[in-house]
mmCIF file of C-alpha atoms in Angstrom:
data_model
loop_
_atom_site.group_PDB
_atom_site.id
_atom_site.type_symbol
_atom_site.label_atom_id
_atom_site.label_comp_id
_atom_site.label_asym_id
_atom_site.label_seq_id
_atom_site.Cartn_x
_atom_site.Cartn_y
_atom_site.Cartn_z
ATOM 1 C CA MET A 1328 129.395 114.140 103.698
ATOM 2 C CA PHE A 1329 127.677 110.960 102.536
ATOM 3 C CA GLN A 1330 124.653 111.672 104.747
ATOM 4 C CA THR A 1331 124.376 115.180 103.303
ATOM 5 C CA ALA A 1332 124.454 113.867 99.732
ATOM 6 C CA PHE A 1333 121.950 111.132 100.565
ATOM 7 C CA THR A 1334 119.494 113.585 102.159
ATOM 8 C CA LEU A 1335 119.744 115.945 99.195
ATOM 9 C CA THR A 1336 119.274 113.174 96.624
ATOM 10 C CA LEU A 1337 116.288 111.743 98.469
ATOM 11 C CA THR A 1338 114.665 115.167 98.736
ATOM 12 C CA GLN A 1339 115.086 115.912 95.041
ATOM 13 C CA PHE A 1340 113.782 112.464 94.082
ATOM 14 C CA ALA A 1341 110.687 112.872 96.243
ATOM 15 C CA ARG A 1342 110.236 116.360 94.835
ATOM 16 C CA THR A 1343 110.222 114.967 91.291
ATOM 17 C CA LEU A 1344 107.555 112.423 92.217
ATOM 18 C CA SER A 1345 105.233 115.183 93.405
ATOM 19 C CA LEU A 1346 105.655 117.341 90.284
ATOM 20 C CA PRO A 1347 102.577 116.015 88.413
ATOM 21 C CA GLU A 1348 100.356 116.874 91.346
ATOM 22 C CA ARG A 1349 101.793 120.384 91.633
ATOM 23 C CA LEU A 1350 101.355 120.984 87.906
ATOM 24 C CA GLN A 1351 97.596 120.687 88.292
ATOM 25 C CA ARG A 1352 97.672 124.243 89.695
ATOM 26 C CA SER A 1353 99.651 127.060 88.060
ATOM 27 C CA PRO A 1354 101.451 124.707 85.640
ATOM 28 C CA MET A 1355 103.404 127.419 83.811
ATOM 29 C CA ARG A 1356 104.654 128.984 87.038
ATOM 30 C CA ASN A 1357 105.747 125.660 88.531
ATOM 31 C CA LEU A 1358 107.448 124.493 85.346
ATOM 32 C CA ALA A 1359 109.343 127.770 84.993
ATOM 33 C CA LEU A 1360 110.568 127.743 88.589
ATOM 34 C CA GLU A 1361 111.155 124.049 89.289
ATOM 35 C CA ALA A 1362 114.736 123.935 87.987
ATOM 36 C CA LEU A 1363 115.660 127.009 90.017
ATOM 37 C CA ARG A 1364 114.035 125.564 93.116
ATOM 38 C CA GLN A 1365 116.048 122.367 92.723
ATOM 39 C CA ARG A 1366 119.172 124.479 92.370
ATOM 40 C CA ASN A 1367 118.329 126.401 95.546
ATOM 41 C CA THR A 1368 117.831 123.152 97.419
ATOM 42 C CA THR A 1369 121.326 122.107 96.369
ATOM 43 C CA LEU A 1370 122.611 125.497 97.504
ATOM 44 C CA ASP A 1371 120.999 125.014 100.905
ATOM 45 C CA ALA A 1372 122.587 121.568 101.133
ATOM 46 C CA LEU A 1373 125.969 123.303 100.961
ATOM 47 C CA PHE A 1374 125.168 126.132 103.371
ATOM 48 C CA TYR A 1375 123.063 124.293 105.944
ATOM 49 C CA ASP A 1376 123.596 121.177 108.018
ATOM 50 C CA ILE A 1377 120.942 119.106 106.233
ATOM 51 C CA LYS A 1378 122.308 115.790 107.502
ATOM 52 C CA VAL A 1379 120.424 116.465 110.773
ATOM 53 C CA ILE A 1380 117.180 115.935 108.802
ATOM 54 C CA THR A 1381 116.120 112.283 108.723
ATOM 55 C CA PRO A 1382 115.187 110.581 105.421
ATOM 56 C CA ASP A 1383 111.540 110.380 106.483
ATOM 57 C CA GLU A 1384 111.493 114.101 107.271
ATOM 58 C CA ALA A 1385 113.210 114.961 103.978
ATOM 59 C CA PHE A 1386 110.580 112.991 102.073
ATOM 60 C CA TYR A 1387 107.804 114.595 104.107
ATOM 61 C CA ILE A 1388 108.825 118.210 103.425
ATOM 62 C CA SER A 1389 109.898 117.685 99.790
ATOM 63 C CA ASP A 1390 106.512 118.753 98.434
ATOM 64 C CA SER A 1391 106.792 122.083 100.332
ATOM 65 C CA LEU A 1392 110.376 123.011 99.435
ATOM 66 C CA ALA A 1393 109.365 126.347 97.939
ATOM 67 C CA ALA A 1394 106.111 127.000 99.811
ATOM 68 C CA GLU A 1395 106.746 130.559 100.962
ATOM 69 C CA GLY A 1396 105.102 131.324 104.284
ATOM 70 C CA THR A 1397 104.807 127.707 105.433
ATOM 71 C CA ILE A 1398 105.580 127.232 109.133
ATOM 72 C CA MET A 1399 107.410 124.183 110.464
ATOM 73 C CA ILE A 1400 107.781 122.956 114.041
ATOM 74 C CA VAL A 1401 111.177 121.279 114.276
ATOM 75 C CA PRO A 1402 111.945 119.289 117.441
ATOM 76 C CA PRO A 1403 115.494 118.429 118.586
ATOM 77 C CA SER A 1404 117.237 115.445 116.992
ATOM 78 C CA GLY A 1405 115.613 112.181 118.005
ATOM 79 C CA SER A 1406 112.697 113.879 119.777
ATOM 80 C CA GLY A 1407 110.046 113.594 117.089
ATOM 81 C CA ALA A 1408 109.273 114.439 113.502
ATOM 82 C CA ILE A 1409 108.877 117.792 111.760
ATOM 83 C CA ILE A 1410 105.345 119.216 111.655
ATOM 84 C CA LEU A 1411 104.249 121.246 108.622
ATOM 85 C CA CYS A 1412 101.666 124.000 109.186
ATOM 86 C CA GLU A 1413 100.095 125.888 106.298
ATOM 87 C CA THR A 1414 98.444 128.610 108.384
ATOM 88 C CA LEU A 1415 98.833 130.315 111.761
ATOM 89 C CA GLU A 1416 95.707 128.581 113.024
ATOM 90 C CA GLU A 1417 97.146 125.186 112.183
ATOM 91 C CA PHE A 1418 100.403 126.182 113.859
ATOM 92 C CA ALA A 1419 98.499 127.067 117.037
ATOM 93 C CA LEU A 1420 96.505 123.834 116.997
ATOM 94 C CA ARG A 1421 99.517 121.594 116.434
ATOM 95 C CA GLY A 1422 101.647 122.813 119.329
ATOM 96 C CA GLY A 1423 102.718 126.339 118.363
ATOM 97 C CA ARG A 1424 101.633 127.794 121.691
ATOM 98 C CA GLU A 1425 104.379 125.868 123.493
ATOM 99 C CA VAL A 1426 107.185 126.791 121.061
ATOM 100 C CA GLN A 1427 109.488 129.487 122.453
ATOM 101 C CA ALA A 1428 112.091 129.758 119.669
ATOM 102 C CA LEU A 1429 111.587 131.133 116.162
ATOM 103 C CA ALA A 1430 114.218 130.633 113.449
ATOM 104 C CA VAL A 1431 114.458 132.349 110.059
ATOM 105 C CA ALA A 1432 116.857 130.926 107.475
ATOM 106 C CA GLY A 1433 118.178 132.517 104.294
ATOM 107 C CA ILE A 1434 120.346 131.497 101.291
ATOM 108 C CA GLY A 1435 118.153 129.461 98.875
ATOM 109 C CA GLY A 1436 114.968 129.725 100.900
ATOM 110 C CA SER A 1437 114.094 126.015 100.650
ATOM 111 C CA ALA A 1438 112.197 124.132 103.326
ATOM 112 C CA LEU A 1439 115.116 121.700 103.597
ATOM 113 C CA GLY A 1440 117.585 124.435 104.527
ATOM 114 C CA ALA A 1441 115.080 126.062 106.877
ATOM 115 C CA ALA A 1442 114.400 122.765 108.649
ATOM 116 C CA ALA A 1443 118.128 122.068 109.037
ATOM 117 C CA PHE A 1444 118.774 125.507 110.522
ATOM 118 C CA ALA A 1445 115.826 125.149 112.905
ATOM 119 C CA ARG A 1446 117.066 121.688 113.933
ATOM 120 C CA ASN A 1447 120.441 123.226 114.873
ATOM 121 C CA VAL A 1448 118.598 125.797 117.006
ATOM 122 C CA ALA A 1449 116.382 123.134 118.577
ATOM 123 C CA ASP A 1450 119.409 120.997 119.453
ATOM 124 C CA ALA A 1451 121.006 123.994 121.140
ATOM 125 C CA ILE A 1452 118.025 124.792 123.376
ATOM 126 C CA GLY A 1453 116.772 121.234 123.809
ATOM 127 C CA ALA A 1454 113.237 122.200 122.741
ATOM 128 C CA PRO A 1455 111.273 122.563 119.481
ATOM 129 C CA ALA A 1456 111.865 125.585 117.264
ATOM 130 C CA ALA A 1457 109.511 127.106 114.710
ATOM 131 C CA VAL A 1458 110.770 128.232 111.305
ATOM 132 C CA VAL A 1459 109.214 130.052 108.354
ATOM 133 C CA VAL A 1460 110.014 128.944 104.797
ATOM 134 C CA SER A 1461 111.194 131.808 102.575
ATOM 135 C CA GLY A 1462 110.438 129.929 99.353
ATOM 136 C CA TYR A 1463 111.424 130.868 95.823
ATOM 137 C CA GLY A 1464 109.100 132.601 93.373
ATOM 138 C CA LEU A 1465 109.032 135.014 90.471
ATOM 139 C CA ALA A 1466 109.998 137.939 92.701
ATOM 140 C CA ASP A 1467 113.147 136.092 93.726
ATOM 141 C CA VAL A 1468 114.084 135.424 90.106
ATOM 142 C CA ILE A 1469 113.963 139.114 89.200
ATOM 143 C CA THR A 1470 115.696 140.233 92.405
ATOM 144 C CA GLU A 1471 118.417 137.658 91.860
ATOM 145 C CA THR A 1472 118.916 138.823 88.296
ATOM 146 C CA LEU A 1473 119.581 142.329 89.630
ATOM 147 C CA GLY A 1474 122.193 141.029 92.063
ATOM 148 C CA GLY A 1475 119.913 140.234 94.986
ATOM 149 C CA HIS A 1476 122.047 137.332 96.164
ATOM 150 C CA PHE A 1477 124.988 139.638 96.717
ATOM 151 C CA PHE A 1478 123.155 142.787 97.714
ATOM 152 C CA PHE A 1479 120.047 141.480 99.490
ATOM 153 C CA GLY A 1480 120.598 143.900 102.355
ATOM 154 C CA HIS A 1481 120.586 146.880 99.989
ATOM 155 C CA LEU A 1482 117.716 145.740 97.732
ATOM 156 C CA LYS A 1483 115.336 144.992 100.595
ATOM 157 C CA GLY A 1484 112.544 147.107 99.153
ATOM 158 C CA LEU A 1485 112.506 145.451 95.730
ATOM 159 C CA ARG A 1486 111.383 141.899 96.446
ATOM 160 C CA PRO A 1487 108.152 142.796 98.286
ATOM 161 C CA VAL A 1488 106.983 144.924 95.376
ATOM 162 C CA LEU A 1489 107.738 142.196 92.842
ATOM 163 C CA GLU A 1490 105.786 139.623 94.858
ATOM 164 C CA ILE A 1491 102.658 141.030 93.270
ATOM 165 C CA LEU A 1492 103.699 138.950 90.245
ATOM 166 C CA ASP A 1493 103.647 135.798 92.356
ATOM 167 C CA ASP A 1494 100.128 136.494 93.573
ATOM 168 C CA PHE A 1495 99.002 137.280 90.026
ATOM 169 C CA ALA A 1496 100.512 133.993 88.778
ATOM 170 C CA GLY A 1497 98.506 131.949 91.281
ATOM 171 C CA ARG A 1498 100.872 131.425 94.178
ATOM 172 C CA PRO A 1499 99.402 129.107 96.861
ATOM 173 C CA LYS A 1500 98.240 130.827 100.038
ATOM 174 C CA PHE A 1501 100.342 129.841 103.044
ATOM 175 C CA GLY A 1502 101.269 131.482 106.321
ATOM 176 C CA ALA A 1503 99.820 134.974 106.621
ATOM 177 C CA ALA A 1504 98.644 135.098 102.987
ATOM 178 C CA GLY A 1505 95.019 134.972 104.065
ATOM 179 C CA ALA A 1506 95.335 137.865 106.501
ATOM 180 C CA SER A 1507 93.579 141.119 105.781
ATOM 181 C CA SER A 1508 95.763 143.311 103.621
ATOM 182 C CA ASN A 1509 96.723 146.905 104.304
ATOM 183 C CA GLU A 1510 99.328 149.347 103.075
ATOM 184 C CA THR A 1511 102.109 147.817 105.139
ATOM 185 C CA THR A 1512 101.165 144.255 104.209
ATOM 186 C CA SER A 1513 101.183 145.024 100.501
ATOM 187 C CA ARG A 1514 104.749 146.273 100.740
ATOM 188 C CA THR A 1515 106.189 143.249 102.543
ATOM 189 C CA SER A 1516 106.986 139.756 101.317
ATOM 190 C CA LEU A 1517 104.965 136.751 102.446
ATOM 191 C CA ASP A 1518 107.707 135.288 104.641
ATOM 192 C CA THR A 1519 108.108 138.662 106.374
ATOM 193 C CA ARG A 1520 104.349 138.966 106.842
ATOM 194 C CA THR A 1521 104.226 135.478 108.343
ATOM 195 C CA VAL A 1522 107.068 136.170 110.775
ATOM 196 C CA ARG A 1523 105.404 139.440 111.767
ATOM 197 C CA ALA A 1524 102.050 137.699 112.254
ATOM 198 C CA LEU A 1525 103.648 135.067 114.489
ATOM 199 C CA LEU A 1526 105.315 137.722 116.636
ATOM 200 C CA ALA A 1527 102.148 139.840 116.817
ATOM 201 C CA ASP A 1528 99.874 136.964 117.841
ATOM 202 C CA PRO A 1529 99.366 136.953 121.651
ATOM 203 C CA ARG A 1530 98.827 133.186 121.559
ATOM 204 C CA PHE A 1531 102.543 132.688 120.916
ATOM 205 C CA SER A 1532 105.372 133.624 123.261
ATOM 206 C CA PHE A 1533 108.742 133.428 121.548
ATOM 207 C CA ARG A 1534 111.686 134.046 123.867
ATOM 208 C CA LEU A 1535 114.457 133.421 121.321
ATOM 209 C CA LEU A 1536 114.695 134.699 117.732
ATOM 210 C CA VAL A 1537 117.536 133.282 115.619
ATOM 211 C CA SER A 1538 118.149 134.164 111.978
ATOM 212 C CA HIS A 1539 120.837 133.547 109.383
ATOM 213 C CA SER A 1540 121.940 135.398 106.249
ATOM 214 C CA LYS A 1541 118.922 136.806 104.383
ATOM 215 C CA GLY A 1542 116.757 135.634 107.264
ATOM 216 C CA ASN A 1543 118.212 138.490 109.331
ATOM 217 C CA LEU A 1544 116.675 140.946 106.873
ATOM 218 C CA VAL A 1545 113.313 139.163 107.037
ATOM 219 C CA LEU A 1546 113.325 139.263 110.842
ATOM 220 C CA SER A 1547 114.366 142.920 110.907
ATOM 221 C CA ALA A 1548 111.640 143.950 108.455
ATOM 222 C CA ALA A 1549 109.022 142.013 110.436
ATOM 223 C CA LEU A 1550 110.001 143.661 113.729
ATOM 224 C CA HIS A 1551 110.141 147.154 112.234
ATOM 225 C CA ASP A 1552 106.701 146.702 110.648
ATOM 226 C CA LEU A 1553 105.287 145.379 113.908
ATOM 227 C CA ASN A 1554 106.814 148.294 115.791
ATOM 228 C CA ARG A 1555 104.932 150.719 113.536
ATOM 229 C CA GLN A 1556 101.651 148.836 113.909
ATOM 230 C CA ASP A 1557 101.646 147.695 117.545
ATOM 231 C CA GLU A 1558 104.211 149.443 119.717
ATOM 232 C CA ALA A 1559 102.796 147.912 122.896
ATOM 233 C CA ARG A 1560 103.299 144.390 121.566
ATOM 234 C CA VAL A 1561 106.877 145.143 120.539
ATOM 235 C CA THR A 1562 107.598 146.610 123.965
ATOM 236 C CA LYS A 1563 106.380 143.407 125.587
ATOM 237 C CA LEU A 1564 108.483 141.283 123.226
ATOM 238 C CA ALA A 1565 111.598 143.340 123.894
ATOM 239 C CA GLU A 1566 111.321 142.762 127.643
ATOM 240 C CA SER A 1567 111.818 139.006 127.404
ATOM 241 C CA THR A 1568 113.222 138.198 123.960
ATOM 242 C CA LYS A 1569 116.801 137.497 122.918
ATOM 243 C CA ILE A 1570 117.770 137.971 119.273
ATOM 244 C CA VAL A 1571 120.752 136.197 117.720
ATOM 245 C CA THR A 1572 121.676 137.116 114.147
ATOM 246 C CA ILE A 1573 124.156 134.915 112.283
ATOM 247 C CA GLY A 1574 126.022 135.752 109.090
ATOM 248 C CA THR A 1575 125.050 139.416 108.660
ATOM 249 C CA ARG A 1576 124.574 142.439 110.897
ATOM 250 C CA ILE A 1577 121.154 143.984 110.267
ATOM 251 C CA ALA A 1578 119.604 146.752 112.382
ATOM 252 C CA MET A 1579 116.752 145.711 114.657
ATOM 253 C CA PRO A 1580 114.334 148.175 116.339
ATOM 254 C CA PRO A 1581 116.271 150.094 119.046
ATOM 255 C CA ILE A 1582 113.913 148.882 121.759
ATOM 256 C CA PHE A 1583 115.463 145.398 121.487
ATOM 257 C CA SER A 1584 118.558 145.663 123.668
ATOM 258 C CA ASP A 1585 119.415 141.957 123.897
ATOM 259 C CA VAL A 1586 120.743 141.412 120.363
ATOM 260 C CA ILE A 1587 123.818 139.285 119.662
ATOM 261 C CA ASP A 1588 125.395 139.630 116.202
ATOM 262 C CA VAL A 1589 127.496 136.615 115.217
ATOM 263 C CA ILE A 1590 129.657 136.454 112.099
ATOM 264 C CA GLY A 1591 132.503 134.278 110.897
ATOM 265 C CA GLU A 1592 136.050 135.567 110.717
ATOM 266 C CA TRP A 1593 136.260 134.632 107.023
ATOM 267 C CA ASP A 1594 132.699 135.586 106.097
ATOM 268 C CA TRP A 1595 133.307 138.122 103.318
ATOM 269 C CA PHE A 1596 129.783 137.593 101.949
ATOM 270 C CA GLY A 1597 128.231 138.450 105.296
ATOM 271 C CA GLU A 1598 130.450 141.497 105.742
ATOM 272 C CA MET A 1599 129.503 142.778 102.309
ATOM 273 C CA ASN A 1600 125.814 142.688 103.215
ATOM 274 C CA SER A 1601 126.166 143.909 106.814
ATOM 275 C CA ARG A 1602 125.552 147.384 108.141
ATOM 276 C CA PRO A 1603 128.971 148.945 108.821
ATOM 277 C CA PHE A 1604 127.736 150.955 111.820
ATOM 278 C CA ILE A 1605 126.791 147.769 113.740
ATOM 279 C CA SER A 1606 129.612 146.121 115.668
ATOM 280 C CA THR A 1607 130.089 142.361 115.822
ATOM 281 C CA ASP A 1608 129.412 140.787 119.233
ATOM 282 C CA ARG A 1609 130.815 137.333 118.468
ATOM 283 C CA ARG A 1610 133.352 136.734 115.695
ATOM 284 C CA ILE A 1611 133.865 133.016 115.164
ATOM 285 C CA PRO A 1612 137.499 132.147 114.282
ATOM 286 C CA HIS A 1613 138.161 130.406 110.956
ATOM 287 C CA ALA A 1614 134.444 130.398 110.036
ATOM 288 C CA GLY A 1615 132.749 131.447 106.825
ATOM 289 C CA HIS A 1616 129.111 132.028 105.880
ATOM 290 C CA HIS A 1617 127.917 128.411 105.740
ATOM 291 C CA THR A 1618 126.757 126.289 108.687
ATOM 292 C CA ASN A 1619 127.330 122.839 107.155
ATOM 293 C CA THR A 1620 129.501 120.962 109.665
ATOM 294 C CA ASP A 1621 130.609 118.547 106.938
ATOM 295 C CA LEU A 1622 132.535 121.331 105.219
ATOM 296 C CA HIS A 1623 135.650 123.177 106.319
ATOM 297 C CA SER A 1624 135.391 126.665 107.885
ATOM 298 C CA HIS A 1625 131.751 126.218 108.883
ATOM 299 C CA LEU A 1626 129.989 128.255 111.550
ATOM 300 C CA PRO A 1627 128.703 125.743 114.146
ATOM 301 C CA VAL A 1628 125.248 127.086 114.969
ATOM 302 C CA THR A 1629 124.430 124.625 117.753
ATOM 303 C CA SER A 1630 127.639 125.019 119.748
ATOM 304 C CA VAL A 1631 127.802 128.805 119.291
ATOM 305 C CA LEU A 1632 124.191 129.207 120.379
ATOM 306 C CA LYS A 1633 124.799 127.005 123.416
ATOM 307 C CA GLU A 1634 127.708 129.221 124.463
ATOM 308 C CA ILE A 1635 125.641 132.380 124.044
ATOM 309 C CA LEU A 1636 122.721 131.011 126.058
ATOM 310 C CA ALA A 1637 125.038 129.653 128.733
ATOM 311 C CA ALA A 1638 126.534 133.114 129.216
ATOM 312 C CA ALA A 1639 123.112 134.801 129.358
ATOM 313 C CA PRO A 1640 120.240 132.307 129.768
ATOM 314 C CA ILE A 1641 116.892 133.430 128.451
ATOM 315 C CA VAL A 1642 115.052 132.372 131.621
ATOM 316 C CA GLU A 1643 117.175 134.711 133.722
ATOM 317 C CA LYS A 1644 116.782 137.762 131.526
ATOM 318 C CA ALA A 1645 113.848 139.232 133.465
ATOM 319 C CA HIS A 1646 115.704 138.723 136.744
ATOM 320 C CA ALA A 1647 118.836 140.232 135.302
ATOM 321 C CA ALA A 1648 116.937 143.328 134.224
ATOM 322 C CA SER A 1649 115.493 143.841 137.699
ATOM 323 C CA ALA A 1650 118.895 143.217 139.246
ATOM 324 C CA LEU A 1651 120.365 146.004 137.155
ATOM 325 C CA HIS A 1652 117.824 148.398 138.612
ATOM 326 C CA VAL A 1653 118.648 147.237 142.117
ATOM 327 C CA VAL A 1654 122.323 147.843 141.547
ATOM 328 C CA ALA A 1655 121.829 151.205 139.878
ATOM 329 C CA LYS A 1656 119.557 152.773 142.483
ATOM 330 C CA PRO A 1657 121.871 152.488 145.555
ATOM 331 C CA GLU A 1658 124.590 154.450 143.766
ATOM 332 C CA ALA A 1659 123.035 157.810 144.766
ATOM 333 C CA PRO A 1660 122.666 156.966 148.513
ATOM 334 C CA MET A 1661 126.259 155.740 148.619
ATOM 335 C CA ARG A 1662 127.533 159.317 149.028
ATOM 336 C CA PRO A 1663 126.037 159.791 152.535
ATOM 337 C CA MET A 1664 127.596 156.489 153.587
ATOM 338 C CA ARG A 1665 131.035 157.975 152.979
ATOM 339 C CA ARG A 1666 130.465 161.049 155.226
ATOM 340 C CA PRO A 1667 131.443 159.475 158.584
ATOM 341 C CA VAL A 1668 134.905 158.618 157.263
ATOM 342 C CA PRO A 1669 136.437 162.141 157.229
ATOM 343 C CA ILE A 1670 134.660 162.963 160.514
ATOM 344 C CA GLU A 1671 136.260 160.026 162.281
ATOM 345 C CA LYS A 1672 139.646 161.149 161.035
ATOM 346 C CA VAL A 1673 138.999 164.652 162.375
ATOM 347 C CA LYS A 1674 137.918 163.307 165.763
ATOM 348 C CA LYS A 1675 140.986 161.108 165.996
ATOM 349 C CA ALA A 1676 143.360 163.905 165.027
ATOM 350 C CA PHE A 1677 141.946 166.594 167.316
ATOM 351 C CA SER A 1678 140.429 164.588 170.161
ATOM 352 C CA ASP A 1679 143.087 165.759 172.642
ATOM 353 C CA LYS A 1680 143.024 169.481 171.813
ATOM 354 C CA SER A 1681 140.714 171.081 169.325
ATOM 355 C CA LEU A 1682 137.612 168.958 169.264
ATOM 356 C CA PRO A 1683 136.396 169.483 172.884
ATOM 357 C CA ASN A 1684 136.716 173.278 172.552
ATOM 358 C CA ILE A 1685 134.605 173.519 169.413
ATOM 359 C CA PRO A 1686 131.077 174.711 170.104
ATOM 360 C CA PRO A 1687 128.368 172.179 169.323
ATOM 361 C CA LYS A 1688 126.927 174.234 166.467
ATOM 362 C CA GLU A 1689 130.248 174.331 164.690
ATOM 363 C CA THR A 1690 130.632 170.560 164.710
ATOM 364 C CA GLY A 1691 127.919 170.160 162.098
ATOM 365 C CA LEU A 1692 128.586 168.734 158.707
ATOM 366 C CA SER A 1693 127.357 171.737 156.766
ATOM 367 C CA ASP A 1694 130.828 173.328 156.277
ATOM 368 C CA GLU A 1695 132.553 170.380 154.645
ATOM 369 C CA VAL A 1696 129.839 167.892 153.677
ATOM 370 C CA PRO A 1697 126.485 168.964 152.226
ATOM 371 C CA ALA A 1698 123.369 167.833 153.981
ATOM 372 C CA PRO A 1699 121.726 164.665 152.588
ATOM 373 C CA LYS A 1700 119.292 165.404 149.811
ATOM 374 C CA PRO A 1701 116.090 163.441 149.330
ATOM 375 C CA HIS A 1702 116.463 160.730 146.575
#
């Protein structure tokens, strides 16, 4: 618990040092939101395992705690430092083409919580994971006032509309903010647009998508939007992508068949925001909504993800799909293979008397067994 408190304190201290620089642009917006952003960082410290973030990394990302749409490349513990990317082009240039896992966090939306969640995912797969920062802006303030924290799954259409206020107030352009706008883009939030842009870009090949809490809603919205815009791309993604949702059960496009919904046994908050028609695939005993391993009743993201991937490895998914076809196809020809069995019994029973006297034409299989039909 000491490491968690130390990481949080260091992040907030570094954040305070960078305030004068951030006030040079949109001073009123930053002053109005700074206290709430600090509160959300504290909230993420409770819900996410932030002790896996080193002091140097916490200081490095402190200036981007609320930068909605920012992309981070988070390597496993001890394998390197976090890389901040402001745009998709920068993400591609700084190693994004080799990243095969994409994480989307929720709760407070801070970069600290997102980095901690992505580090848990990276430790589970032993490779870097990308993560998109949800941030905290004016749209989040209004949505939260209307109960968004408790009903984010049911108020999904409100936040994107209110984000117009953020753009009007001079929000910095990160992630997919510079992309050409259209009707669909204008109705989605920046974090959703960034996730969708990452999944739509053929330069990137994500094989694992992991989300938590409100991040499940962001991932779902991104996939549904992409499915409406580029069905061929979604079909290709669905063939080799595993989705693991943690904390809430949110509907993904039906074409994605490899979806694992994980929720804690004591997670009343997740149940309240889940879709009742979706069944839970993995219910973690004595676990709540948070993933902070320093606190009781946490949901251990790393160990749970390791168990899921051990049961169905991502690299074997394509082979498993082809194997299912191989197993399914022989089922029809199996019926002719069973035909000799009753004939042998007949021959054995009547070999001394009846069988030799039966004319050759009457020994055919047409009376009892239908002729084989072409498959």
